[in-house]
Amino acid sequence: MNKQQLANRIWASANNMRNKIDANEYKDYILGLIFYKFLSDTEVKYFIEDCEWEEDELVELVENYEDMNMKNAIAECQEHIGFFIEYKYLFNTWLTDTEFSVATLSEALSNFERLMSENFASVYAGIFKTLREGLSKLGDNPSAQTKALKGLIKLIKDIPTDGSQDYDVLGYIYEFLISNFAAHAGKKAGEFYTPHEVAMVMSEIVAEHHKEKESLEIYDPTSGSGSLLITIGKAVSKHIRGKNKVKYYAQELKENTYNLTRMNLVMRGIIPQNIVTRCADTLEEDWPIHEEGSDIDKPLAVDAVVSNPPYSQHWDPTNKEMDARFAQYGLAPKTKADYAFLLHELHHLKSDGILTIVLPHGVLFRGKAPKRFDKDGNLLPIEEREEGQAEGQIRANLIEKNNIDAIIGLPANIFFGTGIPTLIMVLKKNRGDEGVLIIDASKGFIKDGKQNKLRASDVKKIADTYRERKNIPGYSRVVSRDEIRRNEYNLNIPRYVDSSEAAVKYDIYSTMFGGIPNTEISDLGTYWTAFPTLQQDIFAAEADKPYSSVKAENVLDTILANADVKAFKANFAAAFADFQTMLHQRLVNHVEDVKELEENDNISADIFRRIAPLPLVDKYAAYQILTDHWQGIMGDIEIIQTEGMGACNVVEPKYKMVKDKNGVEQEVPDGEKGRIMPFDLVQHVYFQTELNDLTAISERIEAINGEVDAIKDDFNDDEQETYLDAEKDGALDKNKIKADAKPKADVEPDTKDKLKAIVALWDEQSKAKKTLSKKTLELLAKTKEKIETLDMHEISALLDKKWIEPVTTAISAMPDAVIATLADAVQSLAEKYSVTYHDIERDLASSKQTLADLVSQLTGDEFAIKGLTELIKG
């Protein structure tokens, strides 16, 4: 299975085992054990691959072994990988250790602490403290704890940690589990996790800024699980040649979470020399700093700082007025540390560095900034300016020192544990005077359960807009410092970018007398520009009035028949004429050479190039189509690159999750499947005739049910009483019907005919079901045999159908979506004014007259009828 399938399986099993342990605590056990497995496998790989040892030589490795060669081997191991684990404590040893218990793990963790290299203490010291101290929560007694522990070991034993795929599988699964634990940890999730999509926005910005660098130092002062730092590092690494060129600085206050940071960094294949971490309060004591004795200034400056600090947290600003981090900007209020974190990070930024930080919107407008202009917009003399409140003063200083580069508003409810809207602020120490880019990306998201989630296209649009510093109506604008000053340093996004939907407007004349205002037709101007002759095909102008009517009988047909629209569709088809061939060439023909990030960038750039000259088509919608299919394609490619093309011929057991009698989900066999090639795809290509036969049989089985129900509905009262089972909601009594349908049964002829017809239909249905079952098994056997004997030409064609066709088909349908949107807009305009107040008044008067005429024909009290008639007329 690929890494996504493996991660899903582990999470599903972990959920079953979690029982009453809180998700935020349970993660410490499973993630800690995954890390221990990683270290064990790292050591085994070192001895077998680097030292060329045999498996049985590892058995002799014990710490007190008298052989000097063994002692030297242990010392060299500690020097190279930073630790040493005795053979009896290696993860894989436990799989066959019948005496393994919770005490064994406790001993192993203590032994690890004792035998790690002092040179790597900053990376490994105390890293298993949370795991060791929490073992008692796995059960009420050692026996229960051991049982739970064995279950965890069995669960994670299949995770590959041998580095064969650059640690990507392990890193992916670790990130997957962290994100899922975050989703179940409620408000505690914010302590350790930044959603991956938000991290991707920040990483794209940082990577673009430093794309020419040959090495990089990055720092996260509130590192949490380390996922944000790692995402940034991975993004910048794609521009850097060679390995180990990124150095990571991480600081975290909570010890449990700090351990997650270190584990996560180590498991991504980052060498210990490039990991510098600290468990401390970021705001209390400045860090990172240069080593003692260095001639360089004490604070350490880095290329990029990234963070998602706790929002509006209390802190102690006492005696920090002269702290170099805050002295030039001001102190954040003690109840809101947001700007304290920001200024700490800015302080540690190199002159050519970049800072991205996630903050609540309050930092944009809280606190009164110094008033620098009078009511007429004239600059006030310094002595007449007002002193601002803390956050307002800091905000004003950041603007005046030209540090704020961009503000990106994110959707609400995007972070686990809080529904408040947030933003990403981008800062630099040295900028030109190009103004502040403000992006309102709050409307671009998709619902994902209870959370909102940025789509890949949303991330890319933000990153592109930032890179190009584009002004996009309703989305982004570059704002001058003078305009911000006139707004008294209030940076609230709606002041500068209005992303709200336009209010629905109604024309008074049209509501009274009909007709569509030409001004509202002009609101669709982008379409009339793209299709110059289309407006006159759809609308007829009213003489001497700024109004029109829809003259097209069928709007959609009229649009499709227009020459400009036909040319638009033809141009789109021509632009993507060889797109499928290009994708096949890159992904299928060179499948073993595909590099995920590079290939995604190349194909995305190709899509944008094709769309660039075409009007109305949203390039980000096309990009989203690609990314919607990308993960599935890459999952297959990962398997092929690991196992070879032979994986396309593999048929393997399929499993499904079912609940046992205790409500615990378990995996059970559920037939077979192709490791790469789906059965249904192979069947549609090679066995369509057989599929048609199965469909026909299934339809006949369903039709028989309808015919039986029709006879049942024709039962008279006596037949219903005799042959329907009242205790089973009126279901047919099969035994009684079969008995009375026999020749010797004493039943009325009409009734017997009905019963015989039902029995005949049941017999036909029974035979059809047996035939269906038999043919289904035969088709499955044929499909399995076909997959196992596919040649390279057939594999290539099937991969094209599985990977390429869904993407090209969806993209080729984009012009139709544009046309459908226009047709809907025109139809809405027509319906908007189709019924006027004049029509309503006329119809109401007519209805009143009709009712009055009817009332006047009534007999009875003459005066009452006359009065009622006049009342109705009004």
CSV table of N, CA and C in Angstrom, one decimal, residues 128-232:
chain,number,residue,atom,x,y,z
A,128,PHE,N,12.3,11.2,25.4
A,128,PHE,CA,11.3,10.2,25.7
A,128,PHE,C,10.7,10.4,27.0
A,129,LYS,N,10.9,11.5,27.7
A,129,LYS,CA,10.4,11.7,29.0
A,129,LYS,C,8.8,11.6,29.1
A,130,THR,N,8.2,12.2,28.1
A,130,THR,CA,6.7,12.2,28.1
A,130,THR,C,6.2,10.7,28.0
A,131,LEU,N,6.8,10.0,27.1
A,131,LEU,CA,6.4,8.6,26.8
A,131,LEU,C,6.7,7.8,28.1
A,132,ARG,N,7.8,7.9,28.7
A,132,ARG,CA,8.2,7.1,29.9
A,132,ARG,C,7.2,7.4,31.0
A,133,GLU,N,7.0,8.6,31.3
A,133,GLU,CA,6.2,9.0,32.4
A,133,GLU,C,4.7,8.7,32.2
A,134,GLY,N,4.3,8.5,31.0
A,134,GLY,CA,2.8,8.3,30.7
A,134,GLY,C,2.5,6.9,30.6
A,135,LEU,N,3.4,5.9,30.7
A,135,LEU,CA,3.1,4.5,30.5
A,135,LEU,C,2.0,4.0,31.4
A,136,SER,N,1.9,4.6,32.6
A,136,SER,CA,0.9,4.1,33.5
A,136,SER,C,-0.5,4.3,33.1
A,137,LYS,N,-0.7,5.3,32.2
A,137,LYS,CA,-2.0,5.6,31.7
A,137,LYS,C,-2.5,4.6,30.7
A,138,LEU,N,-1.7,3.7,30.2
A,138,LEU,CA,-2.1,2.7,29.2
A,138,LEU,C,-2.9,1.6,29.8
A,139,GLY,N,-3.0,1.6,31.1
A,139,GLY,CA,-3.8,0.5,31.7
A,139,GLY,C,-3.7,0.6,33.2
A,140,ASP,N,-4.6,-0.2,33.9
A,140,ASP,CA,-4.7,-0.1,35.4
A,140,ASP,C,-3.6,-0.9,36.1
A,141,ASN,N,-3.0,-1.8,35.3
A,141,ASN,CA,-1.9,-2.6,35.9
A,141,ASN,C,-0.9,-2.9,34.9
A,142,PRO,N,0.3,-3.4,35.2
A,142,PRO,CA,1.4,-3.7,34.3
A,142,PRO,C,0.9,-4.7,33.2
A,143,SER,N,0.0,-5.6,33.5
A,143,SER,CA,-0.5,-6.6,32.5
A,143,SER,C,-1.3,-5.8,31.4
A,144,ALA,N,-2.2,-5.0,31.8
A,144,ALA,CA,-3.0,-4.2,30.9
A,144,ALA,C,-2.1,-3.2,30.1
A,145,GLN,N,-1.2,-2.6,30.8
A,145,GLN,CA,-0.3,-1.7,30.1
A,145,GLN,C,0.5,-2.4,29.0
A,146,THR,N,1.0,-3.6,29.3
A,146,THR,CA,1.8,-4.4,28.4
A,146,THR,C,0.9,-4.8,27.2
A,147,LYS,N,-0.3,-5.2,27.4
A,147,LYS,CA,-1.2,-5.6,26.3
A,147,LYS,C,-1.4,-4.4,25.4
A,148,ALA,N,-1.6,-3.2,26.0
A,148,ALA,CA,-1.9,-2.0,25.1
A,148,ALA,C,-0.6,-1.7,24.3
A,149,LEU,N,0.5,-1.8,25.0
A,149,LEU,CA,1.8,-1.5,24.4
A,149,LEU,C,2.1,-2.5,23.2
A,150,LYS,N,1.8,-3.8,23.4
A,150,LYS,CA,2.0,-4.7,22.3
A,150,LYS,C,1.1,-4.4,21.1
A,151,GLY,N,-0.1,-3.9,21.4
A,151,GLY,CA,-1.0,-3.5,20.4
A,151,GLY,C,-0.4,-2.4,19.6
A,152,LEU,N,0.2,-1.4,20.3
A,152,LEU,CA,0.8,-0.3,19.6
A,152,LEU,C,2.0,-0.7,18.7
A,153,ILE,N,2.8,-1.6,19.3
A,153,ILE,CA,4.0,-2.1,18.5
A,153,ILE,C,3.6,-2.8,17.3
A,154,LYS,N,2.6,-3.6,17.4
A,154,LYS,CA,2.0,-4.4,16.2
A,154,LYS,C,1.5,-3.4,15.2
A,155,LEU,N,0.9,-2.3,15.7
A,155,LEU,CA,0.3,-1.3,14.8
A,155,LEU,C,1.3,-0.6,13.9
A,156,ILE,N,2.5,-0.3,14.5
A,156,ILE,CA,3.4,0.6,13.7
A,156,ILE,C,4.6,-0.2,13.2
A,157,LYS,N,4.6,-1.5,13.3
A,157,LYS,CA,5.7,-2.3,12.8
A,157,LYS,C,5.9,-2.2,11.3
A,158,ASP,N,4.9,-1.9,10.6
A,158,ASP,CA,5.0,-2.0,9.1
A,158,ASP,C,5.4,-0.6,8.5
A,159,ILE,N,5.5,0.4,9.4
A,159,ILE,CA,5.9,1.7,8.8
A,159,ILE,C,7.4,1.6,8.4
A,160,PRO,N,7.7,1.9,7.1
A,160,PRO,CA,9.1,1.8,6.7
A,160,PRO,C,9.9,3.0,7.2
A,161,THR,N,11.0,2.7,7.9
A,161,THR,CA,11.8,3.8,8.4
A,161,THR,C,13.3,3.6,8.1
A,162,ASP,N,13.5,2.9,6.9
A,162,ASP,CA,14.8,2.6,6.6
A,162,ASP,C,15.5,3.7,5.7
A,163,GLY,N,14.7,4.8,5.4
A,163,GLY,CA,15.3,5.8,4.6
A,163,GLY,C,15.3,5.6,3.1
A,164,SER,N,14.6,4.5,2.7
A,164,SER,CA,14.7,4.1,1.2
A,164,SER,C,14.0,5.2,0.4
A,165,GLN,N,13.1,6.0,1.0
A,165,GLN,CA,12.4,7.0,0.2
A,165,GLN,C,12.7,8.4,0.8
A,166,ASP,N,13.9,8.6,1.3
A,166,ASP,CA,14.3,9.9,1.9
A,166,ASP,C,13.4,10.2,3.1
A,167,TYR,N,13.0,9.3,3.8
A,167,TYR,CA,12.2,9.4,5.0
A,167,TYR,C,10.8,10.0,4.7
A,168,ASP,N,10.4,10.1,3.4
A,168,ASP,CA,9.1,10.7,3.1
A,168,ASP,C,8.0,9.9,3.6
A,169,VAL,N,8.0,8.6,3.6
A,169,VAL,CA,6.9,7.8,4.1
A,169,VAL,C,6.7,8.1,5.6
A,170,LEU,N,7.7,8.0,6.3
A,170,LEU,CA,7.7,8.2,7.8
A,170,LEU,C,7.2,9.6,8.1
A,171,GLY,N,7.8,10.6,7.4
A,171,GLY,CA,7.4,12.0,7.6
A,171,GLY,C,6.0,12.2,7.3
A,172,TYR,N,5.5,11.6,6.2
A,172,TYR,CA,4.1,11.8,5.8
A,172,TYR,C,3.2,11.2,6.9
A,173,ILE,N,3.5,10.0,7.3
A,173,ILE,CA,2.6,9.3,8.3
A,173,ILE,C,2.6,10.1,9.6
A,174,TYR,N,3.8,10.6,10.0
A,174,TYR,CA,3.9,11.3,11.3
A,174,TYR,C,3.1,12.6,11.2
A,175,GLU,N,3.2,13.3,10.0
A,175,GLU,CA,2.4,14.6,9.8
A,175,GLU,C,0.9,14.2,9.8
A,176,PHE,N,0.6,13.1,9.1
A,176,PHE,CA,-0.8,12.7,9.0
A,176,PHE,C,-1.4,12.4,10.4
A,177,LEU,N,-0.6,11.7,11.2
A,177,LEU,CA,-1.1,11.4,12.6
A,177,LEU,C,-1.2,12.7,13.4
A,178,ILE,N,-0.2,13.6,13.3
A,178,ILE,CA,-0.3,14.8,14.1
A,178,ILE,C,-1.5,15.6,13.8
A,179,SER,N,-1.8,15.7,12.5
A,179,SER,CA,-2.9,16.5,12.0
A,179,SER,C,-4.2,15.9,12.5
A,180,ASN,N,-4.3,14.6,12.5
A,180,ASN,CA,-5.5,13.9,12.9
A,180,ASN,C,-5.7,14.0,14.4
A,181,PHE,N,-4.6,13.9,15.2
A,181,PHE,CA,-4.7,14.1,16.6
A,181,PHE,C,-5.1,15.5,16.9
A,182,ALA,N,-4.6,16.5,16.1
A,182,ALA,CA,-5.0,17.9,16.3
A,182,ALA,C,-6.5,18.1,16.1
A,183,ALA,N,-7.0,17.4,15.1
A,183,ALA,CA,-8.4,17.5,14.8
A,183,ALA,C,-9.3,17.0,16.0
A,184,HIS,N,-8.7,16.1,16.8
A,184,HIS,CA,-9.5,15.5,17.9
A,184,HIS,C,-9.1,16.0,19.2
A,185,ALA,N,-8.2,17.0,19.2
A,185,ALA,CA,-7.7,17.5,20.5
A,185,ALA,C,-8.3,18.8,21.0
A,186,GLY,N,-9.3,19.3,20.2
A,186,GLY,CA,-10.1,20.5,20.6
A,186,GLY,C,-9.1,21.7,20.7
A,187,LYS,N,-9.3,22.5,21.8
A,187,LYS,CA,-8.6,23.7,21.9
A,187,LYS,C,-7.1,23.4,22.1
A,188,LYS,N,-6.8,22.2,22.6
A,188,LYS,CA,-5.4,21.9,22.9
A,188,LYS,C,-4.6,21.7,21.6
A,189,ALA,N,-5.3,21.6,20.4
A,189,ALA,CA,-4.6,21.4,19.2
A,189,ALA,C,-3.7,22.6,18.8
A,190,GLY,N,-4.2,23.8,19.2
A,190,GLY,CA,-3.4,25.0,18.8
A,190,GLY,C,-2.1,25.0,19.5
A,191,GLU,N,-1.8,24.1,20.5
A,191,GLU,CA,-0.6,24.1,21.2
A,191,GLU,C,0.5,23.5,20.3
A,192,PHE,N,0.1,22.7,19.3
A,192,PHE,CA,1.2,22.0,18.6
A,192,PHE,C,1.0,21.9,17.1
A,193,TYR,N,0.0,22.5,16.5
A,193,TYR,CA,-0.2,22.2,15.1
A,193,TYR,C,-0.7,23.4,14.3
A,194,THR,N,0.0,23.7,13.2
A,194,THR,CA,-0.5,24.7,12.3
A,194,THR,C,-1.0,23.9,11.0
A,195,PRO,N,-2.2,24.1,10.6
A,195,PRO,CA,-2.7,23.4,9.4
A,195,PRO,C,-1.7,23.4,8.2
A,196,HIS,N,-1.6,22.3,7.6
A,196,HIS,CA,-0.6,22.2,6.5
A,196,HIS,C,-0.8,23.3,5.4
A,197,GLU,N,-2.0,23.6,5.1
A,197,GLU,CA,-2.3,24.5,4.0
A,197,GLU,C,-1.8,25.9,4.4
A,198,VAL,N,-1.9,26.3,5.6
A,198,VAL,CA,-1.4,27.6,6.1
A,198,VAL,C,0.1,27.6,6.0
A,199,ALA,N,0.7,26.5,6.5
A,199,ALA,CA,2.1,26.4,6.4
A,199,ALA,C,2.6,26.5,5.0
A,200,MET,N,1.8,25.9,4.0
A,200,MET,CA,2.2,26.0,2.6
A,200,MET,C,2.2,27.4,2.1
A,201,VAL,N,1.2,28.2,2.5
A,201,VAL,CA,1.2,29.7,2.1
A,201,VAL,C,2.5,30.3,2.6
A,202,MET,N,2.9,30.1,3.8
A,202,MET,CA,4.1,30.8,4.4
A,202,MET,C,5.3,30.2,3.7
A,203,SER,N,5.3,28.9,3.5
A,203,SER,CA,6.5,28.3,2.8
A,203,SER,C,6.8,28.8,1.4
A,204,GLU,N,5.7,29.0,0.7
A,204,GLU,CA,5.8,29.6,-0.7
A,204,GLU,C,6.4,31.0,-0.7
A,205,ILE,N,6.0,31.8,0.3
A,205,ILE,CA,6.4,33.1,0.4
A,205,ILE,C,7.9,33.2,0.7
A,206,VAL,N,8.3,32.3,1.7
A,206,VAL,CA,9.7,32.3,2.2
A,206,VAL,C,10.6,31.7,1.1
A,207,ALA,N,10.1,30.6,0.4
A,207,ALA,CA,10.9,30.0,-0.6
A,207,ALA,C,11.2,30.9,-1.8
A,208,GLU,N,10.1,31.7,-2.2
A,208,GLU,CA,10.3,32.6,-3.3
A,208,GLU,C,11.3,33.7,-2.9
A,209,HIS,N,11.3,34.2,-1.7
A,209,HIS,CA,12.2,35.3,-1.2
A,209,HIS,C,13.6,34.8,-1.2
A,210,HIS,N,13.8,33.6,-0.9
A,210,HIS,CA,15.2,33.1,-0.7
A,210,HIS,C,15.6,32.0,-1.8
A,211,LYS,N,15.0,32.1,-3.0
A,211,LYS,CA,15.2,31.1,-4.0
A,211,LYS,C,16.6,31.1,-4.6
A,212,GLU,N,17.4,32.2,-4.4
A,212,GLU,CA,18.7,32.3,-4.9
A,212,GLU,C,19.8,31.9,-3.9
A,213,LYS,N,19.4,31.6,-2.6
A,213,LYS,CA,20.3,31.3,-1.6
A,213,LYS,C,20.9,29.9,-1.7
A,214,GLU,N,22.1,29.7,-1.3
A,214,GLU,CA,22.7,28.4,-1.3
A,214,GLU,C,22.6,27.6,0.0
A,215,SER,N,22.3,28.3,1.0
A,215,SER,CA,22.1,27.7,2.4
A,215,SER,C,21.2,28.6,3.1
A,216,LEU,N,20.6,28.1,4.2
A,216,LEU,CA,19.6,28.9,4.9
A,216,LEU,C,19.5,28.5,6.4
A,217,GLU,N,19.2,29.5,7.2
A,217,GLU,CA,18.9,29.3,8.6
A,217,GLU,C,17.5,29.8,8.9
A,218,ILE,N,16.7,28.9,9.5
A,218,ILE,CA,15.3,29.3,9.7
A,218,ILE,C,15.0,29.0,11.2
A,219,TYR,N,14.0,29.8,11.8
A,219,TYR,CA,13.8,29.8,13.2
A,219,TYR,C,12.3,29.9,13.4
A,220,ASP,N,11.8,29.0,14.4
A,220,ASP,CA,10.4,29.1,14.8
A,220,ASP,C,10.5,29.2,16.4
A,221,PRO,N,10.1,30.3,16.9
A,221,PRO,CA,10.2,30.5,18.4
A,221,PRO,C,9.0,29.9,19.2
A,222,THR,N,8.0,29.4,18.5
A,222,THR,CA,6.9,28.7,19.1
A,222,THR,C,6.6,27.4,18.3
A,223,SER,N,7.5,26.5,18.3
A,223,SER,CA,7.6,25.5,17.3
A,223,SER,C,6.6,24.4,17.3
A,224,GLY,N,5.9,24.2,18.5
A,224,GLY,CA,4.9,23.2,18.5
A,224,GLY,C,5.4,21.8,18.1
A,225,SER,N,4.8,21.2,17.1
A,225,SER,CA,5.2,19.8,16.7
A,225,SER,C,6.4,20.0,15.7
A,226,GLY,N,6.7,21.2,15.3
A,226,GLY,CA,7.8,21.4,14.3
A,226,GLY,C,7.3,21.3,12.9
A,227,SER,N,6.0,21.0,12.7
A,227,SER,CA,5.5,20.8,11.3
A,227,SER,C,5.6,22.0,10.4
A,228,LEU,N,5.4,23.2,11.0
A,228,LEU,CA,5.5,24.5,10.3
A,228,LEU,C,7.0,24.7,9.8
A,229,LEU,N,7.9,24.5,10.7
A,229,LEU,CA,9.3,24.6,10.4
A,229,LEU,C,9.7,23.7,9.3
A,230,ILE,N,9.3,22.5,9.4
A,230,ILE,CA,9.7,21.4,8.4
A,230,ILE,C,9.1,21.8,7.1
A,231,THR,N,7.8,22.2,7.0
A,231,THR,CA,7.2,22.6,5.7
A,231,THR,C,8.0,23.7,5.1
A,232,ILE,N,8.4,24.7,5.9
A,232,ILE,CA,9.2,25.8,5.3
A,232,ILE,C,10.5,25.3,4.8
